[in-house]
CSV table of N, CA and C in Angstrom, one decimal:
chain,number,residue,atom,x,y,z
A,1,UNK,N,26.2,37.3,-37.8
A,1,UNK,CA,25.8,37.4,-36.4
A,1,UNK,C,26.2,38.7,-35.9
A,2,UNK,N,25.4,39.3,-35.1
A,2,UNK,CA,25.7,40.6,-34.4
A,2,UNK,C,26.5,40.4,-33.2
A,3,UNK,N,27.2,41.4,-32.7
A,3,UNK,CA,28.0,41.3,-31.5
A,3,UNK,C,27.1,40.9,-30.3
A,4,UNK,N,25.9,41.3,-30.2
A,4,UNK,CA,25.0,40.9,-29.1
A,4,UNK,C,24.7,39.4,-29.2
A,5,UNK,N,24.5,38.9,-30.4
A,5,UNK,CA,24.3,37.5,-30.6
A,5,UNK,C,25.5,36.7,-30.1
A,6,UNK,N,26.7,37.1,-30.5
A,6,UNK,CA,27.9,36.5,-30.0
A,6,UNK,C,28.0,36.5,-28.5
A,7,UNK,N,27.6,37.6,-27.9
A,7,UNK,CA,27.6,37.7,-26.4
A,7,UNK,C,26.7,36.6,-25.8
A,8,UNK,N,25.5,36.5,-26.3
A,8,UNK,CA,24.5,35.5,-25.8
A,8,UNK,C,25.0,34.1,-26.0
A,9,UNK,N,25.7,33.8,-27.2
A,9,UNK,CA,26.2,32.5,-27.5
A,9,UNK,C,27.3,32.2,-26.5
A,10,UNK,N,28.2,33.1,-26.2
A,10,UNK,CA,29.3,32.9,-25.3
A,10,UNK,C,28.7,32.7,-23.9
A,11,UNK,N,27.8,33.4,-23.5
A,11,UNK,CA,27.1,33.2,-22.2
A,11,UNK,C,26.5,31.8,-22.0
A,12,UNK,N,25.8,31.4,-23.1
A,12,UNK,CA,25.2,30.1,-23.0
A,12,UNK,C,26.2,29.0,-23.0
A,13,UNK,N,27.3,29.1,-23.8
A,13,UNK,CA,28.4,28.1,-23.8
A,13,UNK,C,29.1,28.0,-22.5
A,14,UNK,N,29.4,29.2,-21.9
A,14,UNK,CA,30.0,29.2,-20.5
A,14,UNK,C,29.1,28.5,-19.5
A,15,UNK,N,27.8,28.8,-19.6
A,15,UNK,CA,26.9,28.3,-18.6
A,15,UNK,C,26.8,26.8,-18.7
A,16,UNK,N,26.7,26.2,-20.0
A,16,UNK,CA,26.6,24.8,-20.2
A,16,UNK,C,27.9,24.1,-19.9
A,17,UNK,N,29.1,24.7,-20.2
A,17,UNK,CA,30.4,24.1,-20.0
A,17,UNK,C,30.8,23.9,-18.5
A,18,UNK,N,30.3,24.8,-17.7
A,18,UNK,CA,30.7,24.8,-16.3
A,18,UNK,C,29.5,24.5,-15.3
A,19,UNK,N,29.0,23.2,-15.4
A,19,UNK,CA,27.8,22.9,-14.7
A,19,UNK,C,28.1,22.9,-13.2
A,20,UNK,N,29.3,22.7,-12.7
A,20,UNK,CA,29.6,22.7,-11.3
A,20,UNK,C,29.5,24.1,-10.7
A,21,UNK,N,29.9,25.1,-11.5
A,21,UNK,CA,29.9,26.5,-10.9
A,21,UNK,C,28.8,27.3,-11.6
A,22,UNK,N,27.7,26.8,-12.0
A,22,UNK,CA,26.7,27.5,-12.7
A,22,UNK,C,26.2,28.7,-11.8
A,23,UNK,N,26.2,28.5,-10.5
A,23,UNK,CA,25.7,29.6,-9.7
A,23,UNK,C,26.6,30.8,-9.7
A,24,UNK,N,27.8,30.7,-10.2
A,24,UNK,CA,28.7,31.8,-10.3
A,24,UNK,C,28.6,32.6,-11.6
A,25,UNK,N,28.0,32.0,-12.6
A,25,UNK,CA,27.7,32.6,-13.9
A,25,UNK,C,26.3,33.1,-13.8
A,26,UNK,N,26.1,34.4,-13.7
A,26,UNK,CA,24.7,34.8,-13.6
A,26,UNK,C,24.4,35.9,-14.5
A,27,UNK,N,23.2,35.9,-14.9
A,27,UNK,CA,22.6,37.0,-15.7
A,27,UNK,C,21.1,36.8,-15.5
A,28,UNK,N,20.3,37.6,-16.1
A,28,UNK,CA,18.8,37.5,-16.0
A,28,UNK,C,18.3,36.2,-16.7
A,29,UNK,N,19.2,35.6,-17.6
A,29,UNK,CA,18.8,34.4,-18.3
A,29,UNK,C,19.2,33.1,-17.6
A,30,UNK,N,20.1,33.2,-16.6
A,30,UNK,CA,20.6,32.0,-16.0
A,30,UNK,C,20.2,31.8,-14.5
A,31,UNK,N,19.3,32.7,-14.0
A,31,UNK,CA,18.9,32.6,-12.6
A,31,UNK,C,17.9,31.4,-12.6
A,32,UNK,N,18.0,30.5,-11.6
A,32,UNK,CA,17.0,29.4,-11.5
A,32,UNK,C,15.6,29.9,-11.4
A,33,UNK,N,14.7,29.3,-12.0
A,33,UNK,CA,13.3,29.7,-12.0
A,33,UNK,C,12.6,29.0,-10.8
A,34,UNK,N,11.6,29.7,-10.2
A,34,UNK,CA,10.9,29.2,-9.1
A,34,UNK,C,9.5,28.8,-9.6
A,35,UNK,N,9.0,27.7,-9.2
A,35,UNK,CA,7.6,27.3,-9.5
A,35,UNK,C,6.7,27.8,-8.5
A,36,UNK,N,5.8,28.7,-9.0
A,36,UNK,CA,4.8,29.4,-8.1
A,36,UNK,C,3.4,28.7,-8.2
A,37,UNK,N,3.3,27.7,-9.0
A,37,UNK,CA,2.0,27.2,-9.3
A,37,UNK,C,1.3,26.4,-8.2
A,38,UNK,N,2.0,25.5,-7.6
A,38,UNK,CA,1.4,24.6,-6.6
A,38,UNK,C,2.5,24.0,-5.7
A,39,UNK,N,2.0,23.5,-4.6
A,39,UNK,CA,2.8,22.8,-3.6
A,39,UNK,C,3.0,21.4,-4.2
A,40,UNK,N,4.0,20.7,-3.7
A,40,UNK,CA,4.1,19.3,-4.1
A,40,UNK,C,3.0,18.4,-3.4
A,41,UNK,N,2.7,17.3,-4.0
A,41,UNK,CA,1.6,16.5,-3.5
A,41,UNK,C,1.9,15.0,-3.8
A,42,UNK,N,1.6,14.2,-2.8
A,42,UNK,CA,1.8,12.8,-3.0
A,42,UNK,C,0.5,12.2,-3.3
A,43,UNK,N,0.4,11.5,-4.4
A,43,UNK,CA,-0.9,10.9,-4.9
A,43,UNK,C,-0.7,9.5,-5.2
A,44,UNK,N,-1.6,8.6,-4.8
A,44,UNK,CA,-1.6,7.2,-5.0
A,44,UNK,C,-2.9,6.9,-5.8
A,45,UNK,N,-2.7,6.4,-7.0
A,45,UNK,CA,-3.8,6.1,-7.9
A,45,UNK,C,-3.9,4.6,-8.1
A,46,UNK,N,-4.9,3.9,-7.6
A,46,UNK,CA,-5.2,2.5,-7.9
A,46,UNK,C,-4.0,1.7,-7.4
A,47,UNK,N,-3.9,0.5,-8.0
A,47,UNK,CA,-2.8,-0.4,-7.6
A,47,UNK,C,-3.3,-1.8,-7.4
A,48,UNK,N,-2.5,-2.6,-6.8
A,48,UNK,CA,-2.8,-4.0,-6.5
A,48,UNK,C,-2.4,-4.2,-5.0
A,49,UNK,N,-3.3,-4.8,-4.3
A,49,UNK,CA,-3.1,-5.1,-2.9
A,49,UNK,C,-3.1,-6.7,-2.7
A,50,UNK,N,-2.5,-7.1,-1.7
A,50,UNK,CA,-2.5,-8.6,-1.4
A,50,UNK,C,-3.5,-8.9,-0.3
A,51,UNK,N,-4.5,-9.7,-0.6
A,51,UNK,CA,-5.5,-10.2,0.3
A,51,UNK,C,-5.4,-11.7,0.4
A,52,UNK,N,-5.1,-12.2,1.6
A,52,UNK,CA,-4.9,-13.6,1.8
A,52,UNK,C,-4.0,-14.2,0.7
A,53,UNK,N,-2.9,-13.6,0.5
A,53,UNK,CA,-1.8,-14.1,-0.4
A,53,UNK,C,-2.3,-14.0,-1.9
A,54,UNK,N,-3.4,-13.3,-2.2
A,54,UNK,CA,-3.8,-13.2,-3.5
A,54,UNK,C,-3.9,-11.7,-3.9
A,55,UNK,N,-3.4,-11.4,-5.1
A,55,UNK,CA,-3.4,-10.0,-5.6
A,55,UNK,C,-4.8,-9.6,-6.0
A,56,UNK,N,-5.2,-8.5,-5.5
A,56,UNK,CA,-6.5,-8.0,-5.8
A,56,UNK,C,-6.4,-6.5,-6.3
A,57,UNK,N,-7.0,-6.2,-7.4
A,57,UNK,CA,-6.9,-4.8,-7.9
A,57,UNK,C,-7.6,-3.9,-7.0
A,58,UNK,N,-7.0,-2.7,-6.8
A,58,UNK,CA,-7.4,-1.7,-5.8
A,58,UNK,C,-7.7,-0.4,-6.6
A,59,UNK,N,-9.0,-0.1,-6.8
A,59,UNK,CA,-9.4,1.0,-7.6
A,59,UNK,C,-9.6,2.3,-6.9
A,60,UNK,N,-9.2,2.4,-5.7
A,60,UNK,CA,-9.3,3.6,-4.9
A,60,UNK,C,-8.1,4.5,-5.1
A,61,UNK,N,-8.2,5.8,-4.9
A,61,UNK,CA,-7.1,6.7,-5.1
A,61,UNK,C,-7.1,7.7,-3.9
A,62,UNK,N,-5.9,8.1,-3.5
A,62,UNK,CA,-5.8,8.9,-2.3
A,62,UNK,C,-4.7,9.9,-2.5
A,63,UNK,N,-4.7,11.0,-1.8
A,63,UNK,CA,-3.6,12.0,-1.8
A,63,UNK,C,-3.3,12.3,-0.4
A,64,UNK,N,-2.1,12.7,-0.1
A,64,UNK,CA,-1.6,13.0,1.2
A,64,UNK,C,-1.6,14.5,1.4
A,65,UNK,N,-2.3,15.0,2.5
A,65,UNK,CA,-2.3,16.4,2.8
A,65,UNK,C,-1.3,16.7,3.9
A,66,UNK,N,-0.2,17.3,3.5
A,66,UNK,CA,0.9,17.5,4.4
A,66,UNK,C,0.5,18.4,5.6
A,67,UNK,N,-0.3,19.4,5.3
A,67,UNK,CA,-0.6,20.4,6.4
A,67,UNK,C,-1.5,19.7,7.5
A,68,UNK,N,-2.3,18.7,7.1
A,68,UNK,CA,-3.1,18.0,8.2
A,68,UNK,C,-2.6,16.7,8.5
A,69,UNK,N,-1.5,16.2,7.8
A,69,UNK,CA,-0.9,14.9,8.1
A,69,UNK,C,-1.9,13.8,7.9
A,70,UNK,N,-2.8,13.9,6.9
A,70,UNK,CA,-3.8,12.9,6.7
A,70,UNK,C,-3.9,12.5,5.2
A,71,UNK,N,-4.4,11.3,4.9
A,71,UNK,CA,-4.7,10.8,3.6
A,71,UNK,C,-6.2,11.2,3.3
A,72,UNK,N,-6.4,11.6,2.1
A,72,UNK,CA,-7.8,12.0,1.7
A,72,UNK,C,-8.1,11.2,0.4
A,73,UNK,N,-9.3,10.8,0.2
A,73,UNK,CA,-9.7,10.0,-1.0
A,73,UNK,C,-10.1,11.0,-2.1
A,74,UNK,N,-9.9,10.5,-3.3
A,74,UNK,CA,-10.5,11.1,-4.5
A,74,UNK,C,-11.4,10.0,-5.1
A,75,UNK,N,-12.2,10.4,-6.1
A,75,UNK,CA,-13.2,9.5,-6.7
A,75,UNK,C,-12.5,8.2,-7.2
A,76,UNK,N,-13.1,7.1,-6.9
A,76,UNK,CA,-12.6,5.8,-7.4
A,76,UNK,C,-12.5,5.7,-8.9
A,77,UNK,N,-11.6,4.9,-9.3
A,77,UNK,CA,-11.5,4.7,-10.8
A,77,UNK,C,-12.8,4.1,-11.3
A,78,UNK,N,-13.2,4.4,-12.4
A,78,UNK,CA,-14.5,4.0,-12.9
A,78,UNK,C,-14.7,2.5,-13.3
A,79,UNK,N,-13.5,1.9,-13.6
A,79,UNK,CA,-13.6,0.5,-13.9
A,79,UNK,C,-12.2,-0.1,-13.7
A,80,UNK,N,-12.1,-1.4,-13.8
A,80,UNK,CA,-10.8,-2.0,-13.7
A,80,UNK,C,-9.8,-1.5,-14.7
A,81,UNK,N,-8.6,-1.1,-14.3
A,81,UNK,CA,-7.6,-0.6,-15.2
A,81,UNK,C,-6.4,-1.5,-15.3
A,82,UNK,N,-6.4,-2.6,-14.5
A,82,UNK,CA,-5.3,-3.6,-14.6
A,82,UNK,C,-4.1,-3.1,-13.9
A,83,UNK,N,-3.0,-3.4,-14.4
A,83,UNK,CA,-1.7,-3.0,-13.8
A,83,UNK,C,-0.8,-2.3,-14.8
A,84,UNK,N,0.3,-1.7,-14.3
A,84,UNK,CA,1.4,-1.2,-15.1
A,84,UNK,C,0.9,0.0,-16.0
A,85,UNK,N,-0.1,0.8,-15.5
A,85,UNK,CA,-0.5,2.0,-16.2
A,85,UNK,C,0.4,3.2,-15.8
A,86,UNK,N,0.2,4.3,-16.4
A,86,UNK,CA,0.9,5.5,-16.1
A,86,UNK,C,-0.1,6.6,-15.7
A,87,UNK,N,0.3,7.4,-14.8
A,87,UNK,CA,-0.5,8.6,-14.4
A,87,UNK,C,0.4,9.8,-14.4
A,88,UNK,N,-0.1,10.9,-15.0
A,88,UNK,CA,0.7,12.1,-15.1
A,88,UNK,C,-0.2,13.3,-14.7
A,89,UNK,N,0.4,14.3,-14.1
A,89,UNK,CA,-0.4,15.5,-13.7
A,89,UNK,C,-0.4,16.4,-15.0
A,90,UNK,N,-1.6,16.8,-15.4
A,90,UNK,CA,-1.7,17.7,-16.5
A,90,UNK,C,-2.6,18.8,-16.0
A,91,UNK,N,-2.7,19.9,-16.8
A,91,UNK,CA,-3.4,21.1,-16.4
A,91,UNK,C,-4.9,20.6,-16.2
A,92,UNK,N,-5.4,20.9,-15.0
A,92,UNK,CA,-6.8,20.6,-14.7
A,92,UNK,C,-7.1,19.3,-14.1
A,93,UNK,N,-6.0,18.4,-14.1
A,93,UNK,CA,-6.3,17.1,-13.6
A,93,UNK,C,-5.2,16.1,-13.7
A,94,UNK,N,-5.6,14.8,-13.9
A,94,UNK,CA,-4.6,13.7,-14.0
A,94,UNK,C,-4.9,13.0,-15.3
A,95,UNK,N,-3.9,12.4,-15.9
A,95,UNK,CA,-4.1,11.6,-17.1
A,95,UNK,C,-3.6,10.2,-16.9
A,96,UNK,N,-4.4,9.2,-17.0
A,96,UNK,CA,-4.0,7.8,-16.8
A,96,UNK,C,-4.0,7.1,-18.2
A,97,UNK,N,-2.9,6.5,-18.5
A,97,UNK,CA,-2.8,5.8,-19.8
A,97,UNK,C,-2.3,4.4,-19.7
A,98,UNK,N,-2.7,3.6,-20.7
A,98,UNK,CA,-2.2,2.2,-20.9
A,98,UNK,C,-2.6,1.3,-19.7
A,99,UNK,N,-1.7,0.4,-19.5
A,99,UNK,CA,-1.9,-0.6,-18.5
A,99,UNK,C,-1.9,-2.0,-19.1
A,100,UNK,N,-2.2,-3.0,-18.2
A,100,UNK,CA,-2.1,-4.4,-18.7
A,100,UNK,C,-3.1,-5.2,-17.9
A,101,UNK,N,-3.9,-6.0,-18.6
A,101,UNK,CA,-4.7,-7.1,-18.0
A,101,UNK,C,-4.3,-8.4,-18.7
A,102,UNK,N,-3.0,-8.6,-18.8
A,102,UNK,CA,-2.5,-9.8,-19.5
A,102,UNK,C,-1.9,-9.3,-20.9
A,103,UNK,N,-2.6,-8.4,-21.5
A,103,UNK,CA,-2.2,-7.8,-22.7
A,103,UNK,C,-2.1,-6.2,-22.5
A,104,UNK,N,-1.3,-5.6,-23.3
A,104,UNK,CA,-1.2,-4.1,-23.2
A,104,UNK,C,-2.6,-3.5,-23.5
A,105,UNK,N,-2.9,-2.4,-22.8
A,105,UNK,CA,-4.2,-1.7,-23.0
A,105,UNK,C,-4.0,-0.4,-23.7
A,106,UNK,N,-5.1,0.0,-24.4
A,106,UNK,CA,-5.0,1.3,-25.1
A,106,UNK,C,-5.9,2.3,-24.4
A,107,UNK,N,-6.3,2.1,-23.1
A,107,UNK,CA,-7.2,3.0,-22.4
A,107,UNK,C,-6.5,4.3,-22.0
A,108,UNK,N,-7.4,5.3,-21.9
A,108,UNK,CA,-6.9,6.6,-21.5
A,108,UNK,C,-8.1,7.3,-20.7
A,109,UNK,N,-7.7,7.7,-19.5
A,109,UNK,CA,-8.7,8.4,-18.6
A,109,UNK,C,-8.2,9.7,-18.2
A,110,UNK,N,-9.1,10.7,-18.0
A,110,UNK,CA,-8.7,12.0,-17.4
A,110,UNK,C,-9.5,12.2,-16.1
A,111,UNK,N,-8.8,12.5,-15.1
A,111,UNK,CA,-9.5,12.9,-13.8
A,111,UNK,C,-9.6,14.4,-13.8
A,112,UNK,N,-10.8,14.9,-13.8
A,112,UNK,CA,-11.1,16.3,-13.8
A,112,UNK,C,-11.1,16.8,-12.4
A,113,UNK,N,-10.1,17.7,-12.0
A,113,UNK,CA,-10.0,18.1,-10.6
A,113,UNK,C,-11.2,19.1,-10.3
A,114,UNK,N,-11.9,19.6,-11.2
A,114,UNK,CA,-13.0,20.6,-11.0
A,114,UNK,C,-14.3,19.8,-10.7
A,115,UNK,N,-14.6,18.8,-11.6
A,115,UNK,CA,-15.8,18.0,-11.4
A,115,UNK,C,-15.6,16.8,-10.5
A,116,UNK,N,-14.3,16.5,-10.2
A,116,UNK,CA,-13.9,15.4,-9.4
A,116,UNK,C,-14.4,14.0,-9.9
A,117,UNK,N,-14.4,13.9,-11.2
A,117,UNK,CA,-14.8,12.7,-11.9
A,117,UNK,C,-13.8,12.2,-12.9
A,118,UNK,N,-13.7,10.9,-13.1
A,118,UNK,CA,-12.9,10.3,-14.2
A,118,UNK,C,-13.7,10.4,-15.5
A,119,UNK,N,-13.1,10.8,-16.5
A,119,UNK,CA,-13.7,10.8,-17.8
A,119,UNK,C,-12.9,10.0,-18.8
A,120,UNK,N,-13.7,9.1,-19.6
A,120,UNK,CA,-13.0,8.3,-20.6
A,120,UNK,C,-12.6,9.2,-21.7
A,121,UNK,N,-11.4,8.9,-22.2
A,121,UNK,CA,-10.8,9.7,-23.3
A,121,UNK,C,-10.7,8.7,-24.5
A,122,UNK,N,-10.4,9.2,-25.7
A,122,UNK,CA,-10.2,8.3,-26.9
A,122,UNK,C,-9.1,7.4,-26.6
A,123,UNK,N,-9.2,6.2,-27.1
A,123,UNK,CA,-8.1,5.2,-26.8
A,123,UNK,C,-6.8,5.6,-27.4
A,124,UNK,N,-5.7,5.1,-26.9
A,124,UNK,CA,-4.3,5.4,-27.4
A,124,UNK,C,-4.2,4.8,-28.8
A,125,UNK,N,-3.3,5.4,-29.6
A,125,UNK,CA,-3.1,4.9,-30.9
A,125,UNK,C,-2.4,3.5,-30.8
A,126,UNK,N,-1.5,3.4,-29.9
A,126,UNK,CA,-0.8,2.1,-29.6
A,126,UNK,C,-1.0,1.7,-28.2
A,127,UNK,N,-1.5,0.4,-28.0
A,127,UNK,CA,-1.6,-0.1,-26.6
A,127,UNK,C,-0.2,-0.1,-26.0
A,128,UNK,N,-0.2,0.1,-24.7
A,128,UNK,CA,1.1,0.1,-24.0
A,128,UNK,C,0.9,-0.2,-22.5
A,129,UNK,N,2.0,-0.6,-21.8
A,129,UNK,CA,2.1,-0.7,-20.4
A,129,UNK,C,3.5,-0.5,-19.9
A,130,UNK,N,3.7,-0.4,-18.6
A,130,UNK,CA,4.9,0.0,-18.0
A,130,UNK,C,5.2,1.4,-18.4
């Protein structure tokens, strides 16, 4: 190992060992990174609502615009997706996986933010929910 390598190793060890005072240990490699890509967004995709004490699947999706203080709709889910699915933000859109309609589901959907449409993806290798 070179002296420079030992220097980097010592710096990394000191940074990891002192989590409380990390702001005091600084170099170009330990400065917190800023995310410049996008503002935060609150998104509600599907769900279940109660109508007359009965649970009804809700296939509508909305996002909250902080600057206008309003909720806006996005394209409805293309079909019933059940409950307990997962939604993640991925480049160019949203990815919805799994779910349950009594049994675990292997479904996978992609919401394309450019076309504003849900697209069916190949099924998951293993059905899952939660």
